[in-house]
Amino acid sequence: SYELTQPPSVSVSPGQTARITCSGDALPKQYAYWYQQKPGQAPVLVIYKDSERPSGIPERFSGSSSGTTVTLTISGVQAEDEADYYCQSADSSGTYAVFGGGTQLTVL
Amino acid sequence: QVQLQESGPGLVKPSETLSLTCTVSGGSISSYYWSWIRQPPGKGLEWIGYIYYSGSTNYNPSLKSRVTISVDTSKNQFSLKLSSVTAADTAVYYCARVRWELRYWYFDLWGRGTLVTVSS
């Protein structure tokens, strides 16, 4: 079955830039989406179609794509950004949704 | 503002069928796709399947043999049934709205989730 691979954890100091990657063979054909999940809460969409930002999401959140890897970038990280982040995409046919294993972002 | 709310038993016995309902409020269930996603305690997200308001469905191949998703437009609700459950099905179950853009789709609105524990 198709898999998306994320690093288990990323740590940054406040004000620095955090980059979370997600790799998958079908990413050149399928868009990626990013969700933020804080403890005890439901996931929230922060990036869609690789790099689009939903209304209400701060500008410090951005996304990019290169080949089989997509990247979520959080510029000027704030303490409130500490959360788990999940990438999501689809298999090469676009039929089934797949999530990455999640990355725990720690703000030191 | 559209909101989703999951409901159903929090405890299910092994080998029985898990049943959950998602109620859509603040908007119509029509013209959208709706999905179920789950998350075992301390683990990642797993897509279960989706349904269109007309009733057409699409399921995760790994769960397809045990899953049924249905919709009741008169009640603005859609439901999940997962049969022959085991402890591995213990998870927080989320309902979510599916957003389609051309042939691409994702989850733009989520319910708060409900924990279902499988135990005797």
JSON list of C-alpha atoms in Angstrom, two decimals:
[
{"chain": "A", "resi": 1, "resn": "SER", "atom": "CA", "xyz": [0.00, 0.00, 0.00]},
{"chain": "A", "resi": 2, "resn": "TYR", "atom": "CA", "xyz": [1.04, 3.58, -0.62]},
{"chain": "A", "resi": 3, "resn": "GLU", "atom": "CA", "xyz": [2.86, 5.44, 2.18]},
{"chain": "A", "resi": 4, "resn": "LEU", "atom": "CA", "xyz": [3.85, 8.99, 3.01]},
{"chain": "A", "resi": 5, "resn": "THR", "atom": "CA", "xyz": [6.97, 9.42, 5.15]},
{"chain": "A", "resi": 6, "resn": "GLN", "atom": "CA", "xyz": [7.48, 12.22, 7.68]},
{"chain": "A", "resi": 7, "resn": "PRO", "atom": "CA", "xyz": [10.17, 12.72, 10.33]},
{"chain": "A", "resi": 8, "resn": "PRO", "atom": "CA", "xyz": [8.80, 11.81, 13.76]},
{"chain": "A", "resi": 9, "resn": "SER", "atom": "CA", "xyz": [9.93, 15.05, 15.34]},
{"chain": "A", "resi": 10, "resn": "VAL", "atom": "CA", "xyz": [11.28, 18.52, 14.61]},
{"chain": "A", "resi": 11, "resn": "SER", "atom": "CA", "xyz": [12.49, 21.02, 17.20]},
{"chain": "A", "resi": 12, "resn": "VAL", "atom": "CA", "xyz": [13.03, 24.75, 16.79]},
{"chain": "A", "resi": 13, "resn": "SER", "atom": "CA", "xyz": [13.47, 27.80, 18.98]},
{"chain": "A", "resi": 14, "resn": "PRO", "atom": "CA", "xyz": [10.88, 30.58, 18.97]},
{"chain": "A", "resi": 15, "resn": "GLY", "atom": "CA", "xyz": [11.33, 32.94, 16.04]},
{"chain": "A", "resi": 16, "resn": "GLN", "atom": "CA", "xyz": [13.22, 30.40, 13.96]},
{"chain": "A", "resi": 17, "resn": "THR", "atom": "CA", "xyz": [11.99, 28.59, 10.86]},
{"chain": "A", "resi": 18, "resn": "ALA", "atom": "CA", "xyz": [10.62, 25.06, 11.07]},
{"chain": "A", "resi": 19, "resn": "ARG", "atom": "CA", "xyz": [10.57, 22.79, 8.04]},
{"chain": "A", "resi": 20, "resn": "ILE", "atom": "CA", "xyz": [8.65, 19.53, 8.01]},
{"chain": "A", "resi": 21, "resn": "THR", "atom": "CA", "xyz": [9.03, 17.21, 5.05]},
{"chain": "A", "resi": 22, "resn": "CYS", "atom": "CA", "xyz": [6.76, 14.55, 3.60]},
{"chain": "A", "resi": 23, "resn": "SER", "atom": "CA", "xyz": [7.90, 12.07, 0.96]},
{"chain": "A", "resi": 24, "resn": "GLY", "atom": "CA", "xyz": [5.90, 9.83, -1.33]},
{"chain": "A", "resi": 25, "resn": "ASP", "atom": "CA", "xyz": [6.22, 8.37, -4.80]},
{"chain": "A", "resi": 26, "resn": "ALA", "atom": "CA", "xyz": [2.91, 9.77, -6.02]},
{"chain": "A", "resi": 27, "resn": "LEU", "atom": "CA", "xyz": [3.50, 13.34, -4.86]},
{"chain": "A", "resi": 28, "resn": "PRO", "atom": "CA", "xyz": [4.56, 14.50, -8.34]},
{"chain": "A", "resi": 29, "resn": "LYS", "atom": "CA", "xyz": [1.05, 13.53, -9.50]},
{"chain": "A", "resi": 30, "resn": "GLN", "atom": "CA", "xyz": [-1.03, 14.35, -6.45]},
{"chain": "A", "resi": 31, "resn": "TYR", "atom": "CA", "xyz": [-1.31, 17.46, -4.31]},
{"chain": "A", "resi": 32, "resn": "ALA", "atom": "CA", "xyz": [-0.38, 17.42, -0.65]},
{"chain": "A", "resi": 33, "resn": "TYR", "atom": "CA", "xyz": [-2.34, 18.82, 2.24]},
{"chain": "A", "resi": 34, "resn": "TRP", "atom": "CA", "xyz": [-1.16, 19.67, 5.76]},
{"chain": "A", "resi": 35, "resn": "TYR", "atom": "CA", "xyz": [-3.10, 19.46, 9.02]},
{"chain": "A", "resi": 36, "resn": "GLN", "atom": "CA", "xyz": [-2.18, 20.80, 12.45]},
{"chain": "A", "resi": 37, "resn": "GLN", "atom": "CA", "xyz": [-3.36, 18.85, 15.47]},
{"chain": "A", "resi": 38, "resn": "LYS", "atom": "CA", "xyz": [-2.99, 20.11, 19.02]},
{"chain": "A", "resi": 39, "resn": "PRO", "atom": "CA", "xyz": [-3.43, 17.75, 21.98]},
{"chain": "A", "resi": 40, "resn": "GLY", "atom": "CA", "xyz": [-7.02, 16.68, 22.50]},
{"chain": "A", "resi": 41, "resn": "GLN", "atom": "CA", "xyz": [-8.22, 18.58, 19.42]},
{"chain": "A", "resi": 42, "resn": "ALA", "atom": "CA", "xyz": [-9.29, 17.69, 15.92]},
{"chain": "A", "resi": 43, "resn": "PRO", "atom": "CA", "xyz": [-6.91, 18.32, 13.01]},
{"chain": "A", "resi": 44, "resn": "VAL", "atom": "CA", "xyz": [-7.11, 21.69, 11.28]},
{"chain": "A", "resi": 45, "resn": "LEU", "atom": "CA", "xyz": [-6.22, 22.22, 7.61]},
{"chain": "A", "resi": 46, "resn": "VAL", "atom": "CA", "xyz": [-3.30, 24.66, 7.32]},
{"chain": "A", "resi": 47, "resn": "ILE", "atom": "CA", "xyz": [-2.15, 24.11, 3.71]},
{"chain": "A", "resi": 48, "resn": "TYR", "atom": "CA", "xyz": [-4.00, 22.70, 0.70]},
{"chain": "A", "resi": 49, "resn": "LYS", "atom": "CA", "xyz": [-2.92, 21.93, -2.86]},
{"chain": "A", "resi": 50, "resn": "ASP", "atom": "CA", "xyz": [0.77, 21.96, -1.86]},
{"chain": "A", "resi": 51, "resn": "SER", "atom": "CA", "xyz": [1.01, 25.67, -1.12]},
{"chain": "A", "resi": 52, "resn": "GLU", "atom": "CA", "xyz": [-2.40, 27.31, -0.72]},
{"chain": "A", "resi": 53, "resn": "ARG", "atom": "CA", "xyz": [-3.34, 28.69, 2.67]},
{"chain": "A", "resi": 54, "resn": "PRO", "atom": "CA", "xyz": [-6.97, 28.57, 3.91]},
{"chain": "A", "resi": 55, "resn": "SER", "atom": "CA", "xyz": [-8.48, 31.77, 5.20]},
{"chain": "A", "resi": 56, "resn": "GLY", "atom": "CA", "xyz": [-7.66, 32.36, 8.84]},
{"chain": "A", "resi": 57, "resn": "ILE", "atom": "CA", "xyz": [-4.32, 30.54, 8.72]},
{"chain": "A", "resi": 58, "resn": "PRO", "atom": "CA", "xyz": [-1.37, 32.83, 9.55]},
{"chain": "A", "resi": 59, "resn": "GLU", "atom": "CA", "xyz": [0.96, 33.86, 6.73]},
{"chain": "A", "resi": 60, "resn": "ARG", "atom": "CA", "xyz": [3.89, 32.25, 8.53]},
{"chain": "A", "resi": 61, "resn": "PHE", "atom": "CA", "xyz": [2.57, 28.89, 7.31]},
{"chain": "A", "resi": 62, "resn": "SER", "atom": "CA", "xyz": [3.63, 28.02, 3.77]},
{"chain": "A", "resi": 63, "resn": "GLY", "atom": "CA", "xyz": [4.06, 24.92, 1.63]},
{"chain": "A", "resi": 64, "resn": "SER", "atom": "CA", "xyz": [6.19, 23.87, -1.28]},
{"chain": "A", "resi": 65, "resn": "SER", "atom": "CA", "xyz": [6.74, 20.86, -3.51]},
{"chain": "A", "resi": 66, "resn": "SER", "atom": "CA", "xyz": [9.72, 19.39, -5.27]},
{"chain": "A", "resi": 67, "resn": "GLY", "atom": "CA", "xyz": [9.54, 16.01, -6.94]},
{"chain": "A", "resi": 68, "resn": "THR", "atom": "CA", "xyz": [8.58, 13.32, -4.45]},
{"chain": "A", "resi": 69, "resn": "THR", "atom": "CA", "xyz": [8.89, 15.61, -1.42]},
{"chain": "A", "resi": 70, "resn": "VAL", "atom": "CA", "xyz": [6.63, 18.33, -0.09]},
{"chain": "A", "resi": 71, "resn": "THR", "atom": "CA", "xyz": [7.58, 20.70, 2.71]},
{"chain": "A", "resi": 72, "resn": "LEU", "atom": "CA", "xyz": [5.60, 22.61, 5.29]},
{"chain": "A", "resi": 73, "resn": "THR", "atom": "CA", "xyz": [7.48, 25.73, 6.41]},
{"chain": "A", "resi": 74, "resn": "ILE", "atom": "CA", "xyz": [6.60, 27.73, 9.49]},
{"chain": "A", "resi": 75, "resn": "SER", "atom": "CA", "xyz": [8.48, 31.02, 9.57]},
{"chain": "A", "resi": 76, "resn": "GLY", "atom": "CA", "xyz": [8.96, 32.85, 12.85]},
{"chain": "A", "resi": 77, "resn": "VAL", "atom": "CA", "xyz": [7.69, 29.92, 14.90]},
{"chain": "A", "resi": 78, "resn": "GLN", "atom": "CA", "xyz": [5.59, 30.79, 17.91]},
{"chain": "A", "resi": 79, "resn": "ALA", "atom": "CA", "xyz": [4.91, 28.75, 21.03]},
{"chain": "A", "resi": 80, "resn": "GLU", "atom": "CA", "xyz": [1.32, 28.24, 19.87]},
{"chain": "A", "resi": 81, "resn": "ASP", "atom": "CA", "xyz": [2.58, 26.37, 16.79]},
{"chain": "A", "resi": 82, "resn": "GLU", "atom": "CA", "xyz": [3.70, 23.44, 18.94]},
{"chain": "A", "resi": 83, "resn": "ALA", "atom": "CA", "xyz": [1.57, 20.56, 17.65]},
{"chain": "A", "resi": 84, "resn": "ASP", "atom": "CA", "xyz": [1.54, 17.43, 15.54]},
{"chain": "A", "resi": 85, "resn": "TYR", "atom": "CA", "xyz": [1.52, 18.01, 11.80]},
{"chain": "A", "resi": 86, "resn": "TYR", "atom": "CA", "xyz": [0.22, 15.50, 9.28]},
{"chain": "A", "resi": 87, "resn": "CYS", "atom": "CA", "xyz": [0.62, 15.50, 5.53]},
{"chain": "A", "resi": 88, "resn": "GLN", "atom": "CA", "xyz": [-2.10, 13.92, 3.43]},
{"chain": "A", "resi": 89, "resn": "SER", "atom": "CA", "xyz": [-2.30, 13.05, -0.21]},
{"chain": "A", "resi": 90, "resn": "ALA", "atom": "CA", "xyz": [-3.76, 10.35, -2.44]},
{"chain": "A", "resi": 91, "resn": "ASP", "atom": "CA", "xyz": [-2.51, 7.31, -4.29]},
{"chain": "A", "resi": 92, "resn": "SER", "atom": "CA", "xyz": [-1.40, 7.85, -7.87]},
{"chain": "A", "resi": 93, "resn": "SER", "atom": "CA", "xyz": [-4.93, 7.31, -9.20]},
{"chain": "A", "resi": 94, "resn": "GLY", "atom": "CA", "xyz": [-6.39, 9.80, -6.73]},
{"chain": "A", "resi": 95, "resn": "THR", "atom": "CA", "xyz": [-8.80, 7.17, -5.39]},
{"chain": "A", "resi": 96, "resn": "TYR", "atom": "CA", "xyz": [-7.64, 6.67, -1.81]},
{"chain": "A", "resi": 97, "resn": "ALA", "atom": "CA", "xyz": [-6.51, 9.17, 0.80]},
{"chain": "A", "resi": 98, "resn": "VAL", "atom": "CA", "xyz": [-3.29, 8.54, 2.67]},
{"chain": "A", "resi": 99, "resn": "PHE", "atom": "CA", "xyz": [-1.83, 10.28, 5.71]},
{"chain": "A", "resi": 100, "resn": "GLY", "atom": "CA", "xyz": [1.79, 10.54, 6.73]},
{"chain": "A", "resi": 101, "resn": "GLY", "atom": "CA", "xyz": [2.76, 9.26, 10.16]},
{"chain": "A", "resi": 102, "resn": "GLY", "atom": "CA", "xyz": [2.84, 12.74, 11.63]},
{"chain": "A", "resi": 103, "resn": "THR", "atom": "CA", "xyz": [5.59, 15.04, 12.91]},
{"chain": "A", "resi": 104, "resn": "GLN", "atom": "CA", "xyz": [5.69, 16.40, 16.42]},
{"chain": "A", "resi": 105, "resn": "LEU", "atom": "CA", "xyz": [6.87, 20.02, 16.35]},
{"chain": "A", "resi": 106, "resn": "THR", "atom": "CA", "xyz": [8.47, 21.12, 19.59]},
{"chain": "A", "resi": 107, "resn": "VAL", "atom": "CA", "xyz": [9.12, 24.80, 20.26]},
{"chain": "A", "resi": 108, "resn": "LEU", "atom": "CA", "xyz": [12.10, 24.92, 22.60]},
{"chain": "B", "resi": 1, "resn": "GLN", "atom": "CA", "xyz": [-21.18, 28.10, 10.15]},
{"chain": "B", "resi": 2, "resn": "VAL", "atom": "CA", "xyz": [-21.19, 24.40, 9.39]},
{"chain": "B", "resi": 3, "resn": "GLN", "atom": "CA", "xyz": [-20.36, 22.11, 12.29]},
{"chain": "B", "resi": 4, "resn": "LEU", "atom": "CA", "xyz": [-19.97, 18.34, 12.56]},
{"chain": "B", "resi": 5, "resn": "GLN", "atom": "CA", "xyz": [-20.73, 16.27, 15.65]},
{"chain": "B", "resi": 6, "resn": "GLU", "atom": "CA", "xyz": [-20.02, 12.59, 16.11]},
{"chain": "B", "resi": 7, "resn": "SER", "atom": "CA", "xyz": [-22.19, 10.44, 18.36]},
{"chain": "B", "resi": 8, "resn": "GLY", "atom": "CA", "xyz": [-22.45, 6.81, 19.34]},
{"chain": "B", "resi": 9, "resn": "PRO", "atom": "CA", "xyz": [-21.40, 4.24, 21.96]},
{"chain": "B", "resi": 10, "resn": "GLY", "atom": "CA", "xyz": [-18.02, 4.77, 23.54]},
{"chain": "B", "resi": 11, "resn": "LEU", "atom": "CA", "xyz": [-17.57, 1.10, 24.30]},
{"chain": "B", "resi": 12, "resn": "VAL", "atom": "CA", "xyz": [-18.01, -1.83, 21.93]},
{"chain": "B", "resi": 13, "resn": "LYS", "atom": "CA", "xyz": [-17.37, -5.51, 22.61]},
{"chain": "B", "resi": 14, "resn": "PRO", "atom": "CA", "xyz": [-14.93, -7.51, 20.48]},
{"chain": "B", "resi": 15, "resn": "SER", "atom": "CA", "xyz": [-16.51, -9.16, 17.41]},
{"chain": "B", "resi": 16, "resn": "GLU", "atom": "CA", "xyz": [-19.47, -6.76, 17.52]},
{"chain": "B", "resi": 17, "resn": "THR", "atom": "CA", "xyz": [-20.27, -3.86, 15.18]},
{"chain": "B", "resi": 18, "resn": "LEU", "atom": "CA", "xyz": [-19.19, -0.30, 15.87]},
{"chain": "B", "resi": 19, "resn": "SER", "atom": "CA", "xyz": [-21.85, 2.26, 14.88]},
{"chain": "B", "resi": 20, "resn": "LEU", "atom": "CA", "xyz": [-21.38, 6.02, 14.80]},
{"chain": "B", "resi": 21, "resn": "THR", "atom": "CA", "xyz": [-23.37, 8.93, 13.41]},
{"chain": "B", "resi": 22, "resn": "CYS", "atom": "CA", "xyz": [-22.20, 12.36, 12.29]},
{"chain": "B", "resi": 23, "resn": "THR", "atom": "CA", "xyz": [-24.72, 15.19, 12.41]},
{"chain": "B", "resi": 24, "resn": "VAL", "atom": "CA", "xyz": [-24.15, 18.16, 10.12]},
{"chain": "B", "resi": 25, "resn": "SER", "atom": "CA", "xyz": [-25.50, 21.44, 11.48]},
{"chain": "B", "resi": 26, "resn": "GLY", "atom": "CA", "xyz": [-25.48, 24.96, 10.08]},
{"chain": "B", "resi": 27, "resn": "GLY", "atom": "CA", "xyz": [-25.63, 23.76, 6.49]},
{"chain": "B", "resi": 28, "resn": "SER", "atom": "CA", "xyz": [-26.98, 21.10, 4.17]},
{"chain": "B", "resi": 29, "resn": "ILE", "atom": "CA", "xyz": [-25.42, 17.69, 3.73]},
{"chain": "B", "resi": 30, "resn": "SER", "atom": "CA", "xyz": [-26.33, 17.86, 0.06]},
{"chain": "B", "resi": 31, "resn": "SER", "atom": "CA", "xyz": [-23.79, 18.58, -2.66]},
{"chain": "B", "resi": 32, "resn": "TYR", "atom": "CA", "xyz": [-20.87, 17.46, -0.55]},
{"chain": "B", "resi": 33, "resn": "TYR", "atom": "CA", "xyz": [-18.85, 14.33, 0.14]},
{"chain": "B", "resi": 34, "resn": "TRP", "atom": "CA", "xyz": [-18.43, 13.26, 3.75]},
{"chain": "B", "resi": 35, "resn": "SER", "atom": "CA", "xyz": [-15.76, 11.10, 5.33]},
{"chain": "B", "resi": 36, "resn": "TRP", "atom": "CA", "xyz": [-14.74, 9.12, 8.38]},
{"chain": "B", "resi": 37, "resn": "ILE", "atom": "CA", "xyz": [-11.18, 9.16, 9.68]},
{"chain": "B", "resi": 38, "resn": "ARG", "atom": "CA", "xyz": [-9.80, 7.49, 12.79]},
{"chain": "B", "resi": 39, "resn": "GLN", "atom": "CA", "xyz": [-6.81, 7.86, 15.09]},
{"chain": "B", "resi": 40, "resn": "PRO", "atom": "CA", "xyz": [-5.71, 5.15, 17.55]},
{"chain": "B", "resi": 41, "resn": "PRO", "atom": "CA", "xyz": [-4.49, 6.56, 20.88]},
{"chain": "B", "resi": 42, "resn": "GLY", "atom": "CA", "xyz": [-1.04, 8.06, 20.44]},
{"chain": "B", "resi": 43, "resn": "LYS", "atom": "CA", "xyz": [-0.90, 7.18, 16.75]},
{"chain": "B", "resi": 44, "resn": "GLY", "atom": "CA", "xyz": [-1.53, 8.73, 13.36]},
{"chain": "B", "resi": 45, "resn": "LEU", "atom": "CA", "xyz": [-4.58, 9.32, 11.20]},
{"chain": "B", "resi": 46, "resn": "GLU", "atom": "CA", "xyz": [-6.20, 6.68, 9.00]},
{"chain": "B", "resi": 47, "resn": "TRP", "atom": "CA", "xyz": [-8.79, 7.43, 6.35]},
{"chain": "B", "resi": 48, "resn": "ILE", "atom": "CA", "xyz": [-11.74, 5.01, 6.52]},
{"chain": "B", "resi": 49, "resn": "GLY", "atom": "CA", "xyz": [-13.91, 6.09, 3.60]},
{"chain": "B", "resi": 50, "resn": "TYR", "atom": "CA", "xyz": [-16.29, 8.67, 2.19]},
{"chain": "B", "resi": 51, "resn": "ILE", "atom": "CA", "xyz": [-19.84, 8.98, 0.93]},
{"chain": "B", "resi": 52, "resn": "TYR", "atom": "CA", "xyz": [-21.56, 11.42, -1.42]},
{"chain": "B", "resi": 53, "resn": "TYR", "atom": "CA", "xyz": [-24.94, 12.77, -0.39]},
{"chain": "B", "resi": 54, "resn": "SER", "atom": "CA", "xyz": [-26.44, 10.70, -3.21]},
{"chain": "B", "resi": 55, "resn": "GLY", "atom": "CA", "xyz": [-25.13, 7.53, -1.56]},
{"chain": "B", "resi": 56, "resn": "SER", "atom": "CA", "xyz": [-22.07, 6.59, -3.62]},
{"chain": "B", "resi": 57, "resn": "THR", "atom": "CA", "xyz": [-19.16, 5.42, -1.49]},
{"chain": "B", "resi": 58, "resn": "ASN", "atom": "CA", "xyz": [-15.41, 4.82, -1.54]},
{"chain": "B", "resi": 59, "resn": "TYR", "atom": "CA", "xyz": [-13.59, 2.86, 1.16]},
{"chain": "B", "resi": 60, "resn": "ASN", "atom": "CA", "xyz": [-10.02, 2.31, 2.30]},
{"chain": "B", "resi": 61, "resn": "PRO", "atom": "CA", "xyz": [-9.05, -1.07, 0.81]},
{"chain": "B", "resi": 62, "resn": "SER", "atom": "CA", "xyz": [-7.60, -2.19, 4.16]},
{"chain": "B", "resi": 63, "resn": "LEU", "atom": "CA", "xyz": [-11.01, -1.80, 5.84]},
{"chain": "B", "resi": 64, "resn": "LYS", "atom": "CA", "xyz": [-13.37, -2.29, 2.92]},
{"chain": "B", "resi": 65, "resn": "SER", "atom": "CA", "xyz": [-14.58, -5.75, 3.93]},
{"chain": "B", "resi": 66, "resn": "ARG", "atom": "CA", "xyz": [-15.81, -4.48, 7.30]},
{"chain": "B", "resi": 67, "resn": "VAL", "atom": "CA", "xyz": [-16.98, -0.93, 6.59]},
{"chain": "B", "resi": 68, "resn": "THR", "atom": "CA", "xyz": [-20.33, 0.51, 5.58]},
{"chain": "B", "resi": 69, "resn": "ILE", "atom": "CA", "xyz": [-20.96, 4.26, 5.34]},
{"chain": "B", "resi": 70, "resn": "SER", "atom": "CA", "xyz": [-24.51, 5.47, 4.76]},
{"chain": "B", "resi": 71, "resn": "VAL", "atom": "CA", "xyz": [-26.28, 8.82, 4.54]},
{"chain": "B", "resi": 72, "resn": "ASP", "atom": "CA", "xyz": [-29.67, 10.12, 5.67]},
{"chain": "B", "resi": 73, "resn": "THR", "atom": "CA", "xyz": [-30.28, 13.44, 3.96]},
{"chain": "B", "resi": 74, "resn": "SER", "atom": "CA", "xyz": [-33.61, 13.95, 5.75]},
{"chain": "B", "resi": 75, "resn": "LYS", "atom": "CA", "xyz": [-31.75, 14.05, 9.08]},
{"chain": "B", "resi": 76, "resn": "ASN", "atom": "CA", "xyz": [-28.61, 15.75, 7.70]},
{"chain": "B", "resi": 77, "resn": "GLN", "atom": "CA", "xyz": [-26.60, 12.80, 9.02]},
{"chain": "B", "resi": 78, "resn": "PHE", "atom": "CA", "xyz": [-24.20, 10.19, 7.78]},
{"chain": "B", "resi": 79, "resn": "SER", "atom": "CA", "xyz": [-23.14, 7.05, 9.59]},
{"chain": "B", "resi": 80, "resn": "LEU", "atom": "CA", "xyz": [-20.34, 4.53, 9.97]},
{"chain": "B", "resi": 81, "resn": "LYS", "atom": "CA", "xyz": [-20.61, 0.83, 10.68]},
{"chain": "B", "resi": 82, "resn": "LEU", "atom": "CA", "xyz": [-17.48, -1.23, 11.28]},
{"chain": "B", "resi": 83, "resn": "SER", "atom": "CA", "xyz": [-18.06, -4.93, 11.82]},
{"chain": "B", "resi": 84, "resn": "SER", "atom": "CA", "xyz": [-16.12, -7.63, 13.65]},
{"chain": "B", "resi": 85, "resn": "VAL", "atom": "CA", "xyz": [-14.16, -5.13, 15.72]},
{"chain": "B", "resi": 86, "resn": "THR", "atom": "CA", "xyz": [-11.05, -5.97, 17.72]},
{"chain": "B", "resi": 87, "resn": "ALA", "atom": "CA", "xyz": [-8.90, -4.00, 20.15]},
{"chain": "B", "resi": 88, "resn": "ALA", "atom": "CA", "xyz": [-7.01, -2.65, 17.11]},
{"chain": "B", "resi": 89, "resn": "ASP", "atom": "CA", "xyz": [-10.14, -0.67, 16.20]},
{"chain": "B", "resi": 90, "resn": "THR", "atom": "CA", "xyz": [-9.93, 1.34, 19.42]},
{"chain": "B", "resi": 91, "resn": "ALA", "atom": "CA", "xyz": [-9.52, 4.93, 18.27]},
{"chain": "B", "resi": 92, "resn": "VAL", "atom": "CA", "xyz": [-10.87, 8.44, 18.15]},
{"chain": "B", "resi": 93, "resn": "TYR", "atom": "CA", "xyz": [-13.23, 8.51, 15.19]},
{"chain": "B", "resi": 94, "resn": "TYR", "atom": "CA", "xyz": [-13.62, 11.79, 13.31]},
{"chain": "B", "resi": 95, "resn": "CYS", "atom": "CA", "xyz": [-16.17, 12.76, 10.73]},
{"chain": "B", "resi": 96, "resn": "ALA", "atom": "CA", "xyz": [-15.07, 15.32, 8.16]},
{"chain": "B", "resi": 97, "resn": "ARG", "atom": "CA", "xyz": [-16.29, 17.20, 5.12]},
{"chain": "B", "resi": 98, "resn": "VAL", "atom": "CA", "xyz": [-14.56, 16.40, 1.85]},
{"chain": "B", "resi": 99, "resn": "ARG", "atom": "CA", "xyz": [-13.65, 19.31, -0.40]},
{"chain": "B", "resi": 100, "resn": "TRP", "atom": "CA", "xyz": [-13.28, 18.54, -4.11]},
{"chain": "B", "resi": 101, "resn": "GLU", "atom": "CA", "xyz": [-11.36, 20.69, -6.56]},
{"chain": "B", "resi": 102, "resn": "LEU", "atom": "CA", "xyz": [-11.41, 19.13, -10.01]},
{"chain": "B", "resi": 103, "resn": "ARG", "atom": "CA", "xyz": [-10.07, 15.61, -9.35]},
{"chain": "B", "resi": 104, "resn": "TYR", "atom": "CA", "xyz": [-8.32, 16.46, -6.08]},
{"chain": "B", "resi": 105, "resn": "TRP", "atom": "CA", "xyz": [-9.93, 16.10, -2.68]},
{"chain": "B", "resi": 106, "resn": "TYR", "atom": "CA", "xyz": [-9.11, 16.76, 0.97]},
{"chain": "B", "resi": 107, "resn": "PHE", "atom": "CA", "xyz": [-10.73, 17.36, 4.35]},
{"chain": "B", "resi": 108, "resn": "ASP", "atom": "CA", "xyz": [-11.59, 20.98, 5.05]},
{"chain": "B", "resi": 109, "resn": "LEU", "atom": "CA", "xyz": [-13.83, 20.66, 8.11]},
{"chain": "B", "resi": 110, "resn": "TRP", "atom": "CA", "xyz": [-13.62, 18.16, 10.97]},
{"chain": "B", "resi": 111, "resn": "GLY", "atom": "CA", "xyz": [-15.77, 17.14, 13.89]},
{"chain": "B", "resi": 112, "resn": "ARG", "atom": "CA", "xyz": [-14.32, 17.08, 17.39]},
{"chain": "B", "resi": 113, "resn": "GLY", "atom": "CA", "xyz": [-14.03, 13.30, 17.36]},
{"chain": "B", "resi": 114, "resn": "THR", "atom": "CA", "xyz": [-15.34, 10.58, 19.61]},
{"chain": "B", "resi": 115, "resn": "LEU", "atom": "CA", "xyz": [-13.34, 7.88, 21.38]},
{"chain": "B", "resi": 116, "resn": "VAL", "atom": "CA", "xyz": [-14.50, 4.32, 20.82]},
{"chain": "B", "resi": 117, "resn": "THR", "atom": "CA", "xyz": [-12.93, 1.60, 22.94]},
{"chain": "B", "resi": 118, "resn": "VAL", "atom": "CA", "xyz": [-13.20, -2.05, 21.99]},
{"chain": "B", "resi": 119, "resn": "SER", "atom": "CA", "xyz": [-13.16, -4.15, 25.12]},
{"chain": "B", "resi": 120, "resn": "SER", "atom": "CA", "xyz": [-15.15, -6.88, 26.80]}
]
